Amino acid sequence: QQQVKQSPQSLIVQKGGISIINCAYENTAFDYFPWYQQFPGKGPALLIAIRPDVSEKKEGRFTISFNKSAKQFSLHIMDSQPGDSATYFCAASMKGAQKLVFGQGTRLTINP
Amino acid sequence: NAGVMQNPRHLVRRRGQEARLRCSPMKGHSHVYWYRQLPEEGLKFMVYLQKENIIDESGMPKERFSAEFPKEGPSILRIQQVVRGDSAAYFCASSGSRAIEAFFGQGTRLTVV
């Protein structure tokens, strides 16, 4: 119940295309859903986050779509660029609990 | 405004030695978290600390691992008698009093030989 399942494990997208990464969870007590971007040899960097009271949040080329009834959320990267090539992690945390539960990660490659 | 600082960046220890990993949170942050990342895997929560207090250590192995966040100085993750399976990247994160957004350091990559 504490798990967050992420797919796909790896993804290759052409430059300019849309990258879509999906996550699913079971625990309805989760109330904060961030996405992190990690480059090789670096720590994860917070990209964008959403709470379950909204269905979508957009920041620049990055959009989170949230489906509370299906217990799923996804990251969309519009106009994907080679510089977006990185590993992306979804995560979740419960109200009152500070720890994050991470998905397994998606290695995204944007081909020029 | 410096980010979360971890040192050393790389640490090599022989089996049976002790490993000490240090983390200085972002200025103004009083919450520190430690996560472990095995190769090709996501990050796993280990422990959450505030100054002089361990708040949640549900992810810490029962033996050999300990963490502290003293009143003065950095947070320390200590691994005693390291084994090959301890080889991983250890990340520290910090957050402010609202404790919503956590910012990660660059990690310490521990290799046990």
CSV table of C-alpha atoms in Angstrom, one decimal:
chain,number,residue,atom,x,y,z
A,1,GLN,CA,0.0,0.0,0.0
A,2,GLN,CA,3.0,2.2,0.5
A,3,GLN,CA,4.2,1.7,-3.1
A,4,VAL,CA,4.1,4.0,-6.0
A,5,LYS,CA,4.4,2.2,-9.3
A,6,GLN,CA,5.9,4.0,-12.2
A,7,SER,CA,6.0,3.2,-15.9
A,8,PRO,CA,7.7,2.9,-18.3
A,9,GLN,CA,11.1,2.0,-17.1
A,10,SER,CA,12.7,3.7,-20.1
A,11,LEU,CA,11.4,5.9,-22.8
A,12,ILE,CA,12.8,7.3,-26.1
A,13,VAL,CA,11.2,10.3,-27.7
A,14,GLN,CA,12.1,12.3,-30.7
A,15,LYS,CA,13.0,16.0,-30.2
A,16,GLY,CA,9.8,18.1,-30.2
A,17,GLY,CA,7.6,15.2,-29.2
A,18,ILE,CA,5.6,14.6,-26.0
A,19,SER,CA,7.0,12.5,-23.3
A,20,ILE,CA,4.5,10.8,-20.9
A,21,ILE,CA,5.4,9.0,-17.7
A,22,ASN,CA,2.7,7.4,-15.6
A,23,CYS,CA,2.4,6.6,-11.9
A,24,ALA,CA,-0.2,4.7,-9.8
A,25,TYR,CA,-0.7,4.4,-6.1
A,26,GLU,CA,-2.9,2.5,-3.7
A,27,ASN,CA,-2.8,4.5,-0.5
A,28,THR,CA,-5.6,7.1,-0.6
A,29,ALA,CA,-3.9,8.9,2.4
A,30,PHE,CA,-1.3,10.3,0.0
A,31,ASP,CA,-1.9,14.0,-0.5
A,32,TYR,CA,1.2,15.4,-2.2
A,33,PHE,CA,2.6,14.2,-5.4
A,34,PRO,CA,6.0,15.6,-6.6
A,35,TRP,CA,8.0,14.8,-9.7
A,36,TYR,CA,11.8,14.8,-9.5
A,37,GLN,CA,14.4,15.0,-12.3
A,38,GLN,CA,17.8,13.4,-11.8
A,39,PHE,CA,20.8,13.8,-14.1
A,40,PRO,CA,23.7,11.2,-13.8
A,41,GLY,CA,25.8,11.8,-10.8
A,42,LYS,CA,23.5,14.4,-9.4
A,43,GLY,CA,20.8,14.5,-6.7
A,44,PRO,CA,17.1,14.6,-7.6
A,45,ALA,CA,15.7,18.1,-8.3
A,46,LEU,CA,12.1,19.0,-7.7
A,47,LEU,CA,10.4,19.6,-11.0
A,48,ILE,CA,6.7,20.1,-10.3
A,49,ALA,CA,4.2,18.9,-7.7
A,50,ILE,CA,0.4,18.6,-7.3
A,51,ARG,CA,-2.1,18.0,-4.6
A,52,PRO,CA,-5.2,15.9,-5.2
A,53,ASP,CA,-7.6,18.8,-5.1
A,54,VAL,CA,-6.7,19.8,-8.6
A,55,SER,CA,-6.7,17.7,-11.8
A,56,GLU,CA,-3.9,19.4,-13.6
A,57,LYS,CA,-0.9,21.7,-13.0
A,58,LYS,CA,1.2,23.2,-15.7
A,59,GLU,CA,4.6,24.8,-15.4
A,60,GLY,CA,6.2,25.7,-18.7
A,61,ARG,CA,6.6,22.6,-20.8
A,62,PHE,CA,5.8,20.3,-17.8
A,63,THR,CA,2.3,19.3,-16.9
A,64,ILE,CA,1.0,16.9,-14.2
A,65,SER,CA,-2.3,15.3,-14.8
A,66,PHE,CA,-4.0,13.8,-11.8
A,67,ASN,CA,-6.9,11.3,-11.7
A,68,LYS,CA,-8.0,10.9,-8.1
A,69,SER,CA,-10.6,8.2,-8.8
A,70,ALA,CA,-8.2,6.1,-10.7
A,71,LYS,CA,-5.3,6.8,-8.3
A,72,GLN,CA,-3.1,7.7,-11.1
A,73,PHE,CA,-1.0,10.7,-12.1
A,74,SER,CA,1.3,11.4,-15.0
A,75,LEU,CA,4.0,13.8,-16.2
A,76,HIS,CA,3.8,15.3,-19.6
A,77,ILE,CA,6.8,17.0,-21.2
A,78,MET,CA,5.7,19.0,-24.2
A,79,ASP,CA,8.2,19.8,-27.0
A,80,SER,CA,10.7,17.5,-25.5
A,81,GLN,CA,14.4,18.6,-25.9
A,82,PRO,CA,17.7,16.7,-25.7
A,83,GLY,CA,18.4,18.6,-22.4
A,84,ASP,CA,15.4,16.8,-20.9
A,85,SER,CA,17.2,13.5,-21.1
A,86,ALA,CA,17.4,12.4,-17.5
A,87,THR,CA,15.8,10.0,-15.0
A,88,TYR,CA,12.4,11.1,-13.7
A,89,PHE,CA,10.9,9.9,-10.5
A,90,CYS,CA,7.4,10.3,-9.2
A,91,ALA,CA,6.8,10.4,-5.5
A,92,ALA,CA,4.0,10.7,-2.9
A,93,SER,CA,3.7,11.6,0.7
A,94,MET,CA,0.9,11.4,3.3
A,95,LYS,CA,-0.5,14.3,5.2
A,96,GLY,CA,1.4,14.6,8.5
A,97,ALA,CA,4.2,12.3,7.3
A,98,GLN,CA,7.3,13.9,5.9
A,99,LYS,CA,8.8,11.0,4.0
A,100,LEU,CA,8.5,10.6,0.3
A,101,VAL,CA,7.7,7.2,-1.3
A,102,PHE,CA,9.4,7.1,-4.7
A,103,GLY,CA,8.5,5.3,-7.9
A,104,GLN,CA,11.2,3.2,-9.6
A,105,GLY,CA,12.1,5.8,-12.1
A,106,THR,CA,11.9,6.3,-15.8
A,107,ARG,CA,15.0,6.9,-17.9
A,108,LEU,CA,14.0,9.4,-20.6
A,109,THR,CA,16.1,9.8,-23.8
A,110,ILE,CA,15.3,12.6,-26.2
A,111,ASN,CA,16.8,11.9,-29.6
A,112,PRO,CA,17.9,15.0,-31.6
B,1,ASN,CA,22.1,30.6,-0.8
B,2,ALA,CA,23.9,27.3,-0.9
B,3,GLY,CA,21.9,24.2,-1.5
B,4,VAL,CA,22.0,21.0,0.5
B,5,MET,CA,25.7,20.1,1.0
B,6,GLN,CA,26.8,16.5,1.3
B,7,ASN,CA,30.3,15.3,1.8
B,8,PRO,CA,32.2,13.4,0.8
B,9,ARG,CA,30.9,13.0,-2.7
B,10,HIS,CA,32.6,9.6,-3.0
B,11,LEU,CA,33.6,7.2,-0.2
B,12,VAL,CA,35.4,3.9,-0.5
B,13,ARG,CA,35.5,1.7,2.5
B,14,ARG,CA,36.7,-1.9,3.1
B,15,ARG,CA,34.3,-4.4,4.5
B,16,GLY,CA,34.1,-4.0,8.3
B,17,GLN,CA,35.1,-0.4,8.4
B,18,GLU,CA,32.8,2.5,9.4
B,19,ALA,CA,31.3,5.0,7.0
B,20,ARG,CA,30.4,8.5,8.0
B,21,LEU,CA,28.3,10.6,5.7
B,22,ARG,CA,27.6,14.3,6.3
B,23,CYS,CA,24.8,16.6,5.3
B,24,SER,CA,24.4,20.3,5.9
B,25,PRO,CA,20.8,21.4,5.1
B,26,MET,CA,19.9,24.5,3.2
B,27,LYS,CA,20.0,27.7,5.2
B,28,GLY,CA,16.8,28.1,7.3
B,29,HIS,CA,15.8,24.4,6.9
B,30,SER,CA,15.3,22.4,10.1
B,31,HIS,CA,14.1,19.1,8.7
B,32,VAL,CA,16.6,16.5,7.3
B,33,TYR,CA,15.9,13.3,5.5
B,34,TRP,CA,18.2,10.5,4.4
B,35,TYR,CA,17.4,8.3,1.4
B,36,ARG,CA,19.3,5.4,-0.2
B,37,GLN,CA,19.4,4.7,-3.9
B,38,LEU,CA,20.6,1.4,-5.2
B,39,PRO,CA,21.7,1.2,-8.9
B,40,GLU,CA,18.8,1.4,-11.3
B,41,GLU,CA,16.3,1.8,-8.5
B,42,GLY,CA,14.3,4.6,-6.9
B,43,LEU,CA,15.1,6.3,-3.7
B,44,LYS,CA,14.2,4.5,-0.4
B,45,PHE,CA,13.5,6.6,2.7
B,46,MET,CA,15.7,5.8,5.6
B,47,VAL,CA,15.2,8.4,8.4
B,48,TYR,CA,13.8,11.8,9.1
B,49,LEU,CA,15.3,14.1,11.7
B,50,GLN,CA,14.9,17.5,13.2
B,51,LYS,CA,17.5,19.2,15.4
B,52,GLU,CA,18.5,16.8,18.1
B,53,ASN,CA,15.5,14.5,17.4
B,54,ILE,CA,14.8,11.4,15.3
B,55,ILE,CA,11.3,11.8,14.1
B,56,ASP,CA,10.9,8.7,11.9
B,57,GLU,CA,13.4,6.0,11.4
B,58,SER,CA,11.1,3.4,9.9
B,59,GLY,CA,13.4,2.9,6.9
B,60,MET,CA,16.6,2.4,8.8
B,61,PRO,CA,18.1,-1.1,9.0
B,62,LYS,CA,17.9,-2.3,12.6
B,63,GLU,CA,21.6,-2.9,12.9
B,64,ARG,CA,24.7,-1.0,12.0
B,65,PHE,CA,23.0,2.2,10.8
B,66,SER,CA,22.5,5.3,12.9
B,67,ALA,CA,21.7,9.0,12.2
B,68,GLU,CA,21.9,12.2,14.2
B,69,PHE,CA,21.3,15.9,13.7
B,70,PRO,CA,23.0,17.7,16.5
B,71,LYS,CA,22.1,21.2,17.7
B,72,GLU,CA,25.3,22.4,16.0
B,73,GLY,CA,26.8,21.0,12.9
B,74,PRO,CA,25.7,18.8,10.1
B,75,SER,CA,23.5,15.7,10.1
B,76,ILE,CA,25.5,12.5,10.2
B,77,LEU,CA,24.6,9.1,8.8
B,78,ARG,CA,26.8,6.4,10.3
B,79,ILE,CA,27.2,2.9,9.0
B,80,GLN,CA,29.2,0.6,11.1
B,81,GLN,CA,31.0,-2.6,9.9
B,82,VAL,CA,30.0,-1.9,6.3
B,83,VAL,CA,29.2,-4.8,3.9
B,84,ARG,CA,29.2,-5.0,0.1
B,85,GLY,CA,25.4,-4.6,0.1
B,86,ASP,CA,25.8,-1.1,1.7
B,87,SER,CA,27.3,0.1,-1.6
B,88,ALA,CA,24.8,2.7,-2.9
B,89,ALA,CA,24.2,6.4,-3.3
B,90,TYR,CA,23.0,8.1,-0.1
B,91,PHE,CA,21.1,11.3,-0.5
B,92,CYS,CA,20.2,13.9,2.1
B,93,ALA,CA,17.3,16.2,1.6
B,94,SER,CA,16.1,19.2,3.7
B,95,SER,CA,12.9,21.2,4.0
B,96,GLY,CA,11.7,24.2,5.9
B,97,SER,CA,9.1,24.4,8.7
B,98,ARG,CA,6.3,23.8,6.3
B,99,ALA,CA,8.0,20.6,5.3
B,100,ILE,CA,6.4,20.3,1.9
B,101,GLU,CA,9.1,20.7,-0.6
B,102,ALA,CA,12.3,18.8,0.0
B,103,PHE,CA,15.5,19.7,-1.7
B,104,PHE,CA,18.2,17.1,-2.3
B,105,GLY,CA,21.9,17.2,-2.1
B,106,GLN,CA,24.2,15.7,-4.7
B,107,GLY,CA,24.6,12.5,-2.7
B,108,THR,CA,27.5,10.4,-1.3
B,109,ARG,CA,28.4,7.4,-3.4
B,110,LEU,CA,29.6,4.7,-1.1
B,111,THR,CA,31.6,1.8,-2.4
B,112,VAL,CA,32.4,-1.1,-0.2
B,113,VAL,CA,35.3,-3.2,-1.4
